[in-house]
CSV table of C-alpha atoms in Angstrom, one decimal:
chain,number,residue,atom,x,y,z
A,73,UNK,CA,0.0,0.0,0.0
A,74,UNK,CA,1.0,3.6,-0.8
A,75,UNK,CA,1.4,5.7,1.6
A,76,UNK,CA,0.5,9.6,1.6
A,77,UNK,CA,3.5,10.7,3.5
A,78,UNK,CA,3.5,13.6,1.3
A,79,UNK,CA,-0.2,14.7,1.7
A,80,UNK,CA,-1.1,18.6,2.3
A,81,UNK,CA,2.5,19.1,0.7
A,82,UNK,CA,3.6,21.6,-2.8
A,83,UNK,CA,6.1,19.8,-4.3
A,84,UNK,CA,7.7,21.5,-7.7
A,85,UNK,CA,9.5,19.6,-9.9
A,86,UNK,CA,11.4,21.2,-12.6
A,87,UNK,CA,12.0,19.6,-16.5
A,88,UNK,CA,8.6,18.1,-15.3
A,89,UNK,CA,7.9,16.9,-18.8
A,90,UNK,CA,10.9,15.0,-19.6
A,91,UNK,CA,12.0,11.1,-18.8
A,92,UNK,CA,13.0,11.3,-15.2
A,93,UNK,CA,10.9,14.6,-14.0
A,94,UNK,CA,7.3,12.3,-15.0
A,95,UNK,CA,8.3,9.5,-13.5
A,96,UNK,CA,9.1,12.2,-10.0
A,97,UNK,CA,5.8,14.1,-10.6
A,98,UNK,CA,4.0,10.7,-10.8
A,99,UNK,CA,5.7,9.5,-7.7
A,100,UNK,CA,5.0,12.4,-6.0
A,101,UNK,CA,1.5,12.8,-7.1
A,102,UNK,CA,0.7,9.1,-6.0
A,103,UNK,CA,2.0,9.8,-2.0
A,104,UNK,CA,-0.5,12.7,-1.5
A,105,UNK,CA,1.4,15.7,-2.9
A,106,UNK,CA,0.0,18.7,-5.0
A,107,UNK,CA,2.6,18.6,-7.5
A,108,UNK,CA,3.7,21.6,-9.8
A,109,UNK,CA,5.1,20.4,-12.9
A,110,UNK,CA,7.5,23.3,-14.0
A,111,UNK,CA,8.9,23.0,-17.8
A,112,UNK,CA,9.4,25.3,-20.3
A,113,UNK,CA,7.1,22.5,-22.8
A,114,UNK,CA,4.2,22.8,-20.1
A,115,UNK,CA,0.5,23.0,-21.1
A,116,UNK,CA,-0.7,24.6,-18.3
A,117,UNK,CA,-2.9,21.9,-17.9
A,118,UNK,CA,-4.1,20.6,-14.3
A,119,UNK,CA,-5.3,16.7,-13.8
A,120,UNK,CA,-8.3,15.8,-13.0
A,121,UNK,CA,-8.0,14.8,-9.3
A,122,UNK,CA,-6.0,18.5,-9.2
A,123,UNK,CA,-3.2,16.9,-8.4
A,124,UNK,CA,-0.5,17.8,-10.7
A,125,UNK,CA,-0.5,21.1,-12.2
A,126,UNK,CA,1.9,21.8,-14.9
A,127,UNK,CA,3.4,25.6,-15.1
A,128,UNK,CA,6.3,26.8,-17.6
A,129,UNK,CA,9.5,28.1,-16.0
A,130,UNK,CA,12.9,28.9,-17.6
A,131,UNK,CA,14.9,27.7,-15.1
A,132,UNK,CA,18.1,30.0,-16.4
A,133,UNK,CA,15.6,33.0,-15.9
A,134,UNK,CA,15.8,34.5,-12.1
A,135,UNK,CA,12.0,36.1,-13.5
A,136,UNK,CA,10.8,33.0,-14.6
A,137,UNK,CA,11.4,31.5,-10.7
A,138,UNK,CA,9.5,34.1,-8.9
A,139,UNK,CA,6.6,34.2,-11.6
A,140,UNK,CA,6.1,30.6,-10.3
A,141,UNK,CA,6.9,31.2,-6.3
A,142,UNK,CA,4.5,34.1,-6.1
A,143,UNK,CA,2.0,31.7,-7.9
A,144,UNK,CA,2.4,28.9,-5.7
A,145,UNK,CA,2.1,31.5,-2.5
A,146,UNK,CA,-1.0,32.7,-3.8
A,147,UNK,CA,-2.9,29.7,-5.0
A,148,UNK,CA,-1.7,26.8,-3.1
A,149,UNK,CA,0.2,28.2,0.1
A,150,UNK,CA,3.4,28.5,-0.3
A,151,UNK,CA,6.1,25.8,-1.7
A,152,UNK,CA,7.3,22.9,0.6
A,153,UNK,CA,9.0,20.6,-1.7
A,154,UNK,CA,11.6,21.4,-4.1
A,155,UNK,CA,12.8,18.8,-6.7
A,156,UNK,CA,16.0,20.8,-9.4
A,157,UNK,CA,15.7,17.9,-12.4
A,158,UNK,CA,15.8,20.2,-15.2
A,159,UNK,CA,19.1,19.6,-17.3
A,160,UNK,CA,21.0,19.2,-20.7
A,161,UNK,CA,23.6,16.9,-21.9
A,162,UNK,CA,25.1,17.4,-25.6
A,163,UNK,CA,27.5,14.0,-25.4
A,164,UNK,CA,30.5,13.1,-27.8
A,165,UNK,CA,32.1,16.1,-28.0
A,166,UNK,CA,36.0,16.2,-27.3
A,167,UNK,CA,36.8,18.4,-24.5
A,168,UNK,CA,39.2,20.6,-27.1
A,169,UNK,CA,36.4,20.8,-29.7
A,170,UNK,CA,34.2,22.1,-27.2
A,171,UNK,CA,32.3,25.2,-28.3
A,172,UNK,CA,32.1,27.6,-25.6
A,173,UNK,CA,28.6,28.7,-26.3
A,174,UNK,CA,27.6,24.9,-25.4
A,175,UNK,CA,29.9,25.0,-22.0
A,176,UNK,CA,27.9,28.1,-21.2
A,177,UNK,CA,24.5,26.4,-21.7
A,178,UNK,CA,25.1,23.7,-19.8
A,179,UNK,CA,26.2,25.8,-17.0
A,180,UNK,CA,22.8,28.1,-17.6
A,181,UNK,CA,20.6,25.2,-17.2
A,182,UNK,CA,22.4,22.4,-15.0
A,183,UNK,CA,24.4,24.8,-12.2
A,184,UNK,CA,22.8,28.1,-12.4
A,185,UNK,CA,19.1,26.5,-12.9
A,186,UNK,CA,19.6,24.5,-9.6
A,187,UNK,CA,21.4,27.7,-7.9
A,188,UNK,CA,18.0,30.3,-8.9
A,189,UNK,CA,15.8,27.0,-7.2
A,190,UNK,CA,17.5,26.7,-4.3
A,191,UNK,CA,17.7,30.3,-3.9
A,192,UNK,CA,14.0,31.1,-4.0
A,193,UNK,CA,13.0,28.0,-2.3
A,194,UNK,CA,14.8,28.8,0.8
A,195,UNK,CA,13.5,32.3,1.1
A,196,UNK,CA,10.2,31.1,0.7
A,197,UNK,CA,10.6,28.2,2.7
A,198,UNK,CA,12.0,30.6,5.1
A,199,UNK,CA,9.6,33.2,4.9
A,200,UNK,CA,6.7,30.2,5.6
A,201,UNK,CA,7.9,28.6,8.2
A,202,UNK,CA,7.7,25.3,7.9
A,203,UNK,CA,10.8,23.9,7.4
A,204,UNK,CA,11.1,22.1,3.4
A,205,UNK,CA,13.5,19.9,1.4
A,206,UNK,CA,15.1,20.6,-1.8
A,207,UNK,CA,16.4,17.8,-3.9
A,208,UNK,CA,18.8,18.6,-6.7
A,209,UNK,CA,19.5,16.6,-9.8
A,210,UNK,CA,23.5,15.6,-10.2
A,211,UNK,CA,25.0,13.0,-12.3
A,212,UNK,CA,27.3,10.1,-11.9
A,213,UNK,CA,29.5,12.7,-14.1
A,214,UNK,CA,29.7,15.2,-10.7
A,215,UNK,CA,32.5,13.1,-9.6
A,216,UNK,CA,33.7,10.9,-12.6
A,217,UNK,CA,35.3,12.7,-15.6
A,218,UNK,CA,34.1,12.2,-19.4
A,219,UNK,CA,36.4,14.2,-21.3
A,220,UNK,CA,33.9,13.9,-24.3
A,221,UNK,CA,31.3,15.5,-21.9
A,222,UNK,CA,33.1,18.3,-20.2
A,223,UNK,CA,30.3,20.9,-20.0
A,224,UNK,CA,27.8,18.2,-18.1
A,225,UNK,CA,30.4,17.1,-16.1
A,226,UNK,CA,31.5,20.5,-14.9
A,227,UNK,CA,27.7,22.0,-14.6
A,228,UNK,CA,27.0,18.6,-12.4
A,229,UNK,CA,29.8,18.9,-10.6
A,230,UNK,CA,29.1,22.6,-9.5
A,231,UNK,CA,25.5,21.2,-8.3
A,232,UNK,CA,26.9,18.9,-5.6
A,233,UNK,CA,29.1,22.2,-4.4
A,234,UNK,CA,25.7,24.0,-4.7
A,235,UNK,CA,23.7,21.5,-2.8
A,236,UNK,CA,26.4,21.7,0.1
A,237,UNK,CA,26.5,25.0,0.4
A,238,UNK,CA,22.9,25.4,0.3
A,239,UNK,CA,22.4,23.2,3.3
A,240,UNK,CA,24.7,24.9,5.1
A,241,UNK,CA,22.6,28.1,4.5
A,242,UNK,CA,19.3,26.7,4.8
A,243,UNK,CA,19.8,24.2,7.6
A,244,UNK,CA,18.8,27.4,10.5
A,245,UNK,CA,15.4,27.6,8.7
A,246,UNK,CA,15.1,23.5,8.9
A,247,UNK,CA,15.0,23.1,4.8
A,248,UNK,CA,17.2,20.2,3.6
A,249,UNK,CA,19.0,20.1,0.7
A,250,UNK,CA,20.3,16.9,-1.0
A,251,UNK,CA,21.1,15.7,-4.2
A,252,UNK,CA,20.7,12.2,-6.1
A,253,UNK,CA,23.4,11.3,-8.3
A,254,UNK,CA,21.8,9.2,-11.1
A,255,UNK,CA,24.0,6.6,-13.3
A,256,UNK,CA,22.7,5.0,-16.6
A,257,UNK,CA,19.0,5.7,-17.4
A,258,UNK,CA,16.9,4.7,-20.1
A,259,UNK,CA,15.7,8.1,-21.1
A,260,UNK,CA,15.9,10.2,-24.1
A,261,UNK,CA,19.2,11.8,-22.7
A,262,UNK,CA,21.2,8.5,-22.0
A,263,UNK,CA,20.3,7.5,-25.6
A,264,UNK,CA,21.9,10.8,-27.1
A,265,UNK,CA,25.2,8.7,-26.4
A,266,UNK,CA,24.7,6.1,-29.0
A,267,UNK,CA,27.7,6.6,-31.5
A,268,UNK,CA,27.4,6.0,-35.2
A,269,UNK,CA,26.0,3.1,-36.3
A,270,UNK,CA,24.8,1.4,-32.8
A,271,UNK,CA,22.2,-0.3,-32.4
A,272,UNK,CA,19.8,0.6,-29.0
A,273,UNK,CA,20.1,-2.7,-28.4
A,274,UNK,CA,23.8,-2.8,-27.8
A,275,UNK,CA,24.4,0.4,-26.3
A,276,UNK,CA,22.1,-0.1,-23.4
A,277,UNK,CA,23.8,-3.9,-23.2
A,278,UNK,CA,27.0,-2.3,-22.8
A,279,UNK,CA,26.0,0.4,-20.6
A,280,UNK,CA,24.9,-2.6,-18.5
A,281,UNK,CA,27.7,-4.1,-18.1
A,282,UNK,CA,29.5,-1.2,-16.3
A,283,UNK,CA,26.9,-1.8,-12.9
A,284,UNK,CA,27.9,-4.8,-10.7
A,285,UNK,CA,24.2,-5.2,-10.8
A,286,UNK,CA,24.2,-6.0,-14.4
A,287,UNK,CA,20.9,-3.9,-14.5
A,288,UNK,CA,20.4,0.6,-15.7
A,289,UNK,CA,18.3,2.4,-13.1
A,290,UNK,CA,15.1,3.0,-14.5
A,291,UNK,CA,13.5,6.5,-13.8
A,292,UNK,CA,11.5,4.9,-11.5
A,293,UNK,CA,14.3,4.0,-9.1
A,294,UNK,CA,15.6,7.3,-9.2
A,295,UNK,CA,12.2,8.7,-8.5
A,296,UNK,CA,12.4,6.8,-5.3
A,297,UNK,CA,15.3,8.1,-4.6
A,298,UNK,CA,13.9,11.4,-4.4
A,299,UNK,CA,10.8,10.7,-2.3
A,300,UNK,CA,13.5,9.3,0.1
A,301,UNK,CA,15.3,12.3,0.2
A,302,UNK,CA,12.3,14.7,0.3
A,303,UNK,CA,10.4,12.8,3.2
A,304,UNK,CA,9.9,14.6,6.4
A,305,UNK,CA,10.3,11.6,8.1
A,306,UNK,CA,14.4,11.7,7.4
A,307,UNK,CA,14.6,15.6,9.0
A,308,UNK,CA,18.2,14.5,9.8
A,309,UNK,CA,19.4,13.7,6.5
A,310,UNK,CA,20.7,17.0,4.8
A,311,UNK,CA,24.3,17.7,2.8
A,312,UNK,CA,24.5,14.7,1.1
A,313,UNK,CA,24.4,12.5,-2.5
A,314,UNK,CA,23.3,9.3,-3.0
A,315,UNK,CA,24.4,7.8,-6.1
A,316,UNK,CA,21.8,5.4,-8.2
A,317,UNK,CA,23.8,3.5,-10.4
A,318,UNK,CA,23.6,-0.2,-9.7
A,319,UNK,CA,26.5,-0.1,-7.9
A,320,UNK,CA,29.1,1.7,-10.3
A,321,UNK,CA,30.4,4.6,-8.1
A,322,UNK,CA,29.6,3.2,-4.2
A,323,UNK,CA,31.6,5.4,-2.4
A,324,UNK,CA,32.9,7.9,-4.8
């Protein structure tokens, strides 16, 4: 049986529409939550239980984020959940080939997306009282170097820094801020990877055999994850990254 451990709660996810972020807003959505699902390809559409609501935010865009606070305060109360998923990954480019217009959107969306959210979550976590928890979206990348993915590795990395230091700044207020480090998904991102001339089949066979599980997360594992992470049950767990890899990284 479910549980609604996340019942009378506004969570926001962010790149709501994409692989990982439905499977989250799903998650979420089935535990009780009222769950905003930020994207800049929302419909503005609302389900019909009310449920999830989906809004469009620009994530690189410090207007975009309080357009969407000040509508949360307004119509639902005020936010209580925070969940940093949105993120970009141009793969297969060598690090000296690398144009600098692409290392500067990756840092746009993937570091300085997940610095605006934290930043306007804690104030109006703060400013509500309640406590919160932020989760923010890394990458096995954040602390294993692909020199043909330079700009994702150094955005990610910069988010476990961020999520660090945000802790550190938001524990006072009780918000927590943690981060989930996802390996090999199945997702429209992971697939991106595929060089010339392979199959789907074989790449996701070889990206199996790099987890001592033999198995890829699915988006649903990393989902859970999250709801670990977010639960007000763990008020003791802040500061930290879990990897979700099948093993690849433990202890990294």
């Amino acid at each position: 049986m479910i549980q609604d451990n996340f019942a009378g709660l506004n969570v926001v996810v962010t790149g709501g529409a994409g692989g990982l972020g439905q499977a989250i807003v799903s998650a979420f959505a089935a535990r009780g939550a009222t769950v905003i699902s930020a994207d800049l390809a929302a419909s503005g559409d609302i389900s019909a239980d009310g449920k999830i609501i989906e809004r469009t935010l620009d994530v690189t865009s410090e207007d975009s984020w309080i357009a969407l606070m000040d509508y949360i305060d307004r119509e639902l109360g005020g936010i209580d959940v925070l969940v940093n998923n949105a993120g970009i990954y141009r793969p297969n480019i060598p690090f000296e080939d690398m144009p600098l217009e692409m290392w500067q959107k990756h840092f746009a969306i993937n570091s300085d997306g997940v610095f605006l959210g934290c930043k306007h979550a804690i104030r109006r976590m703060k400013a509500k009282g309640n406590g919160g928890a932020i989760v923010n979206m890394g990458s096995g990348m954040s602390i294993t170097a692909n020199p043909t993915g330079a700009a994702y590795c150094g955005s990610k990395a910069a988010v476990l820094m961020t999520t660090r230091t945000a802790a550190r700044a938001a524990g006072r207020y009780g918000v927590r801020v943690n981060a989930v480090l996802p390996g090999a998904v199945p997702t429209e991102m992971l697939m991106g990877n595929k060089l010339d001339g392979e199959s789907d089949g074989d790449f996701l066979a070889k990206m199996e055999t790099y987890s001592p599980l033999g198995r890829l997360a699915t988006p649903e594992d990393i989902a859970n994850s999250v709801l670990f992470l977010a639960d007000p049950a763990n008020k003791a767990v802040s500061g930290v990254f879990i990897p979700v890899d099948g093993g690849n990284i433990p202890g990294a």
